[in-house]
C-alpha cells in the first residue's frame, strides 16, 4: 500500500508513519520537516500546507491519513488535491466535536457542535477554546464526507498520550509520581477518565487503511475512575512513601487552579459539567479493531519521554513545585 501521511514528523502523525513502515508499506510524509524527522523507512516530501499542496500534484495514494490539528483550509486543500484518487481517506478529528459535554457513554451518533464557517482569524487566539476547536473539526469532518463519501474514515480521539507527548496532561502525573513525596491530587475520585496510547491509535489507523474501514468512530480506551488511574500510575512509578493528598475541587477552583490543562492546572481533572468528554463508549472502535495496551506500557513509555525532555522544563499543564507546596500548606486535604 502507498500511504500518504499529512504530517509525519511529530507525535501521532509520526507514530502512524512508523506503524505503516513496520507493516511494509510505502510511506510518504508531507510536512515542512521542522518538528522533527520522519521515521526510518519513510520518505519526507517537503510541503508547507500554509502555501498549498502543489508538491503533491499528480501523486496517487492508496490511502491518506490527515491529522490537521485545526485548519479547515488545510483539510479542504488536501481534499481538492488528492480526494478524487485516494482509495481510503482517514481524518483525525476529536471528541471535542460533541455538543453535550456532560452525558457519559456517548457514541458517534450524539449531537455535534455547529460547524465553523471558516477558520478563526490568524492570531485571534493563541489557545482557542474547546468549542472553537470542536466547531472547526465538525466543519472539517463535513468537508471530508462531502469530498470522498463512503471512502472516509472519521476518527475522534479523546486524550492521546504515550511516547513523544509534550502536552503534559498524562506526563505531568508520571513525572510527579516519579518524584514521590506528598502529591496534590483533585479530590474527585469517581470522575470518569479515558485515554488512548498514541501507538495503539496509530496501529489501528494503519489497520483501518489496510482493511478499508470506513464510518465514524470515537478512538478511546476503556473508561476508568480518576482515583483508580492516578493510583495505578503511582503504583508503577512512585518511590516508597509517596502520598496522594486529595484537595476538594471547590477549594482548588477558589485558589485559582484550572482543570485539565494550562498554567497552574491539575491535568486530567474535569469539572462535572465535562464528565461526558472523557467517558465515551469504547465499544464500536474496539469492535472495528482498536486494541489497547496495559497502562504499565504507557506509563513506562511516558516516563522515558519525560526523562528525555527534562522534569523541570516549562510545561503546558500542571503545577510547579512551589505552587503545589503552597496549595498543600493552605488548603484542606485528605489521603487517598
Coordinates of C-alpha atoms in Angstrom, one line a residue:
X1 CA 0.0 0.0 0.0
X2 CA 1.2 3.5 -0.8
X3 CA 0.3 5.6 2.2
X4 CA 0.4 9.4 2.5
X5 CA 0.6 10.9 6.0
X6 CA -0.1 14.6 6.0
X7 CA 2.5 15.3 8.7
X8 CA 4.7 12.5 9.8
X9 CA 7.3 14.3 11.9
X10 CA 5.6 14.7 15.3
X11 CA 3.6 12.6 17.8
X12 CA 0.5 11.0 16.2
X13 CA 1.4 11.5 12.5
X14 CA 4.9 10.2 13.1
X15 CA 3.6 7.2 15.0
X16 CA 1.2 6.5 12.1
X17 CA 4.1 6.7 9.6
X18 CA 6.3 4.4 11.8
X19 CA 3.5 1.8 12.2
X20 CA 2.9 1.8 8.4
X21 CA 6.6 1.3 7.7
X22 CA 6.7 -1.6 10.1
X23 CA 3.8 -3.2 8.2
X24 CA 5.9 -3.0 5.0
X25 CA 4.0 -0.1 3.3
X26 CA 5.5 2.6 1.1
X27 CA 5.1 5.7 3.3
X28 CA 5.3 9.3 2.1
X29 CA 5.2 12.1 4.8
X30 CA 4.1 15.5 3.5
X31 CA 5.4 18.1 6.0
X32 CA 7.6 21.1 6.5
X33 CA 10.1 18.9 8.4
X34 CA 10.6 21.5 11.2
X35 CA 9.0 19.5 14.0
X36 CA 11.4 16.6 13.6
X37 CA 12.4 13.8 11.3
X38 CA 10.3 11.2 9.6
X39 CA 10.7 7.6 10.8
X40 CA 13.3 5.5 9.2
X41 CA 11.9 3.9 6.0
X42 CA 9.5 6.7 5.3
X43 CA 10.1 9.5 2.7
X44 CA 9.8 13.2 3.5
X45 CA 8.1 15.3 0.8
X46 CA 8.7 18.9 1.9
X47 CA 5.3 20.7 2.0
X48 CA 4.1 23.8 3.8
X49 CA 0.3 23.5 4.0
X50 CA 0.0 27.2 4.5
X51 CA 1.4 27.6 1.0
X52 CA -0.7 24.9 -0.7
X53 CA 0.0 21.3 -1.8
X54 CA 1.4 21.8 -5.3
X55 CA 4.2 19.4 -4.3
X56 CA 1.7 16.6 -4.3
X57 CA 0.3 17.4 -7.8
X58 CA 0.0 14.2 -9.8
X59 CA 0.7 11.9 -6.9
X60 CA -1.6 8.9 -6.3
X61 CA -2.0 7.1 -3.0
X62 CA -3.9 4.1 -1.8
X63 CA -4.7 5.7 1.5
X64 CA -4.3 9.2 3.1
X65 CA -4.2 10.0 6.8
X66 CA -4.8 13.7 7.7
X67 CA -4.1 14.8 11.3
X68 CA -4.7 18.5 10.6
X69 CA -5.0 20.0 14.1
X70 CA -7.2 22.9 13.4
X71 CA -7.4 24.2 9.9
X72 CA -10.4 23.8 7.7
X73 CA -8.5 25.3 4.8
X74 CA -5.8 22.7 5.1
X75 CA -8.4 20.0 5.0
X76 CA -10.2 21.4 2.0
X77 CA -6.9 21.9 0.1
X78 CA -5.9 18.3 0.7
X79 CA -9.2 17.0 -0.4
X80 CA -9.2 19.1 -3.6
X81 CA -5.7 17.9 -4.5
X82 CA -6.0 14.2 -3.6
X83 CA -9.6 13.3 -2.7
X84 CA -10.6 12.2 -6.1
X85 CA -8.0 9.5 -6.4
X86 CA -7.2 8.3 -2.9
X87 CA -8.6 4.8 -2.2
X88 CA -9.2 5.5 1.6
X89 CA -9.2 8.8 3.5
X90 CA -8.8 9.0 7.3
X91 CA -9.4 12.3 9.0
X92 CA -8.4 12.5 12.7
X93 CA -11.0 14.7 14.4
X94 CA -11.7 14.9 18.2
X95 CA -14.3 14.2 20.8
X96 CA -14.5 18.0 21.2
X97 CA -17.0 17.9 18.3
X98 CA -19.8 16.9 20.7
X99 CA -22.3 19.4 21.9
X100 CA -23.1 17.6 25.1
X101 CA -20.1 17.6 27.5
X102 CA -22.0 16.2 30.5
X103 CA -23.6 12.9 29.4
X104 CA -21.5 9.8 29.8
X105 CA -21.3 6.9 27.4
X106 CA -21.9 8.9 24.2
X107 CA -21.2 7.4 20.8
X108 CA -20.7 8.9 17.3
X109 CA -24.5 9.4 16.8
X110 CA -24.6 12.1 19.6
X111 CA -25.4 15.7 18.7
X112 CA -22.5 17.8 17.4
X113 CA -21.5 21.5 17.7
X114 CA -22.5 23.7 14.8
X115 CA -19.7 23.6 12.2
X116 CA -17.5 26.6 11.8
X117 CA -18.0 28.6 8.6
X118 CA -14.3 29.2 8.4
X119 CA -11.0 29.1 10.3
X120 CA -10.6 31.5 13.2
X121 CA -8.6 34.6 12.2
X122 CA -4.9 34.1 12.3
X123 CA -3.5 35.1 15.7
X124 CA -7.0 35.6 17.1
X125 CA -6.4 33.1 20.0
X126 CA -3.1 31.6 21.0
X127 CA -5.1 28.7 22.6
X128 CA -8.6 28.5 21.1
X129 CA -11.4 27.3 23.3
X130 CA -12.6 23.7 23.1
X131 CA -15.8 24.9 21.4
X132 CA -13.9 26.8 18.7
X133 CA -11.6 23.8 18.1
X134 CA -14.6 21.5 18.0
X135 CA -16.5 23.6 15.6
X136 CA -13.6 23.6 13.1
X137 CA -13.3 19.8 13.5
X138 CA -17.0 19.4 12.7
X139 CA -16.7 21.5 9.6
X140 CA -13.6 19.5 8.6
X141 CA -15.4 16.2 9.0
X142 CA -18.2 17.5 6.8
X143 CA -15.8 18.5 4.2
X144 CA -14.2 15.1 4.2
X145 CA -17.5 13.3 3.9
X146 CA -18.7 15.6 1.1
X147 CA -15.5 15.1 -0.9
X148 CA -14.8 11.3 -0.5
X149 CA -18.1 9.9 0.6
X150 CA -18.0 6.2 1.6
X151 CA -14.2 6.1 1.3
X152 CA -14.0 8.2 4.5
X153 CA -12.9 7.2 8.0
X154 CA -13.5 9.8 10.7
X155 CA -11.7 9.1 13.9
X156 CA -12.5 11.1 17.1
X157 CA -9.8 10.5 19.7
X158 CA -10.1 11.6 23.3
X159 CA -6.9 12.2 25.3
X160 CA -3.9 10.9 23.3
X161 CA -0.8 10.1 25.4
X162 CA 2.3 8.0 25.1
X163 CA 5.9 8.4 23.8
X164 CA 6.6 11.8 22.3
X165 CA 3.7 13.5 24.1
X166 CA 4.8 17.0 25.1
X167 CA 1.4 18.3 26.3
X168 CA 1.8 17.2 29.9
X169 CA -1.7 16.1 30.6
X170 CA -0.7 12.5 31.3
X171 CA 3.0 13.1 31.5
X172 CA 2.7 15.6 34.4
X173 CA 1.4 12.8 36.7
X174 CA 4.1 10.3 35.6
X175 CA 6.8 13.0 36.4
X176 CA 5.1 13.9 39.7
X177 CA 4.7 10.4 41.0
X178 CA 8.2 9.5 39.9
X179 CA 9.5 12.3 42.2
X180 CA 7.5 11.0 45.1
X181 CA 6.7 12.8 48.3
X182 CA 3.2 14.3 49.0
X183 CA 1.4 14.6 45.7
X184 CA -1.6 17.0 45.4
X185 CA -4.4 15.4 43.5
X186 CA -8.0 16.6 42.9
X187 CA -10.5 15.0 45.3
X188 CA -12.7 13.9 42.5
X189 CA -12.3 10.1 42.9
X190 CA -15.2 8.9 40.8
X191 CA -14.6 11.2 37.9
X192 CA -14.5 9.2 34.7
X193 CA -11.4 9.3 32.6
X194 CA -10.1 7.5 29.5
X195 CA -7.1 7.9 27.2
X196 CA -5.6 6.2 24.1
X197 CA -1.9 5.4 23.7
X198 CA -0.6 7.0 20.6
X199 CA 0.9 3.7 19.4
X200 CA -2.4 1.9 19.7
X201 CA -4.2 4.6 17.8
X202 CA -1.5 4.7 15.1
X203 CA -1.6 0.9 14.7
X204 CA -5.4 1.0 14.3
X205 CA -5.3 3.8 11.7
X206 CA -2.9 1.7 9.6
X207 CA -5.0 -1.4 10.1
X208 CA -8.1 0.6 9.1
X209 CA -6.4 1.8 5.9
X210 CA -5.4 -1.8 5.1
X211 CA -8.9 -3.1 5.7
X212 CA -10.7 -0.1 4.2
X213 CA -12.6 0.6 7.5
X214 CA -15.0 3.5 7.0
X215 CA -17.5 5.4 9.1
X216 CA -17.1 7.4 12.3
X217 CA -15.6 6.2 15.5
X218 CA -14.6 7.5 18.9
X219 CA -10.9 6.4 19.3
X220 CA -10.9 5.9 23.1
X221 CA -9.8 3.4 25.6
X222 CA -11.8 1.9 28.5
X223 CA -13.4 4.2 31.0
X224 CA -11.9 4.2 34.5
X225 CA -12.1 6.4 37.5
X226 CA -9.6 9.2 38.1
X227 CA -8.6 7.8 41.5
X228 CA -8.0 4.4 40.1
X229 CA -5.9 5.8 37.2
X230 CA -3.8 8.0 39.5
X231 CA -3.2 5.2 42.0
X232 CA -2.2 3.0 39.1
X233 CA 0.3 5.4 37.8
X234 CA 1.7 5.9 41.3
X235 CA 2.0 2.1 41.9
X236 CA 4.1 1.8 38.7
X237 CA 6.4 4.7 39.1
X238 CA 6.4 6.2 42.7
X239 CA 9.2 5.6 45.2
X240 CA 8.2 4.2 48.7
X241 CA 6.5 6.7 51.0
X242 CA 4.6 8.6 48.3
X243 CA 1.3 10.0 49.4
X244 CA -1.7 11.2 47.5
X245 CA -3.1 14.3 49.1
X246 CA -6.6 15.0 47.8
X247 CA -7.9 18.6 47.9
X248 CA -11.6 19.3 47.3
X249 CA -12.4 20.6 43.8
X250 CA -14.1 23.8 45.2
X251 CA -11.0 24.6 47.2
X252 CA -8.8 24.2 44.1
X253 CA -11.1 26.4 42.0
X254 CA -11.2 29.1 44.6
X255 CA -7.4 29.0 44.8
X256 CA -7.1 29.6 41.0
X257 CA -6.2 26.0 40.0
X258 CA -7.5 25.2 36.5
X259 CA -8.9 21.8 35.5
X260 CA -7.4 19.7 32.7
X261 CA -4.6 21.9 31.2
X262 CA -2.8 25.2 31.2
X263 CA -0.7 27.1 33.7
X264 CA -1.4 26.3 37.4
X265 CA -3.6 23.3 36.5
X266 CA -4.2 19.8 37.5
X267 CA -4.2 17.7 34.3
X268 CA -6.9 15.0 33.7
X269 CA -9.2 16.7 36.3
X270 CA -12.5 17.8 34.8
X271 CA -15.5 19.6 36.3
X272 CA -18.7 17.6 36.5
X273 CA -20.1 19.6 33.6
X274 CA -17.5 18.0 31.4
X275 CA -17.5 14.4 32.6
X276 CA -19.1 13.3 29.3
X277 CA -15.9 14.1 27.3
X278 CA -13.6 11.6 28.9
X279 CA -16.2 8.8 29.1
X280 CA -17.2 7.9 25.5
X281 CA -18.2 4.4 24.5
X282 CA -15.1 2.5 23.5
X283 CA -17.1 -0.5 22.2
X284 CA -17.5 0.5 18.5
X285 CA -13.8 1.2 17.9
X286 CA -12.8 -2.0 19.7
X287 CA -15.2 -4.0 17.5
X288 CA -13.5 -2.3 14.5
X289 CA -10.1 -3.5 15.6
X290 CA -8.7 -0.9 18.0
X291 CA -6.6 -2.7 20.7
X292 CA -5.3 -1.0 23.8
X293 CA -2.2 -1.9 25.8
X294 CA -1.8 -2.2 29.5
X295 CA -1.4 1.1 31.4
X296 CA 2.1 -0.1 32.6
X297 CA 3.3 0.1 29.0
X298 CA 2.0 3.6 28.5
X299 CA 3.4 4.8 31.9
X300 CA 6.9 3.5 31.2
X301 CA 7.0 5.0 27.7
X302 CA 5.8 8.3 29.0
X303 CA 8.4 8.2 31.8
X304 CA 11.0 7.8 29.1
X305 CA 9.8 10.8 27.3
X306 CA 9.6 12.9 30.5
X307 CA 13.2 11.9 31.4
X308 CA 14.4 12.9 27.9
X309 CA 12.6 16.2 27.9
X310 CA 13.5 17.0 31.5
X311 CA 11.3 17.1 34.6
X312 CA 11.9 20.8 35.3
X313 CA 11.2 22.1 31.8
X314 CA 8.5 24.8 31.3
X315 CA 5.2 22.9 31.0
X316 CA 1.9 23.2 29.1
X317 CA 0.0 21.8 32.1
X318 CA 0.4 21.1 35.8
X319 CA 1.6 22.8 39.0
X320 CA 5.1 24.0 39.7
X321 CA 6.7 22.6 42.8
X322 CA 6.2 26.0 44.5
X323 CA 2.6 26.1 43.6
X324 CA 1.9 22.6 44.8
X325 CA 3.7 23.3 48.1
X326 CA 1.8 26.5 48.7
X327 CA -1.6 24.8 48.0
X328 CA -0.9 21.9 50.3
X329 CA 0.1 24.3 53.1
X330 CA -3.0 26.5 52.7
X331 CA -5.8 24.1 51.6
X332 CA -7.5 21.1 53.4
X333 CA -6.7 17.7 52.0
X334 CA -7.2 14.0 52.8
X335 CA -5.1 11.0 52.0
X336 CA -6.4 8.7 49.2

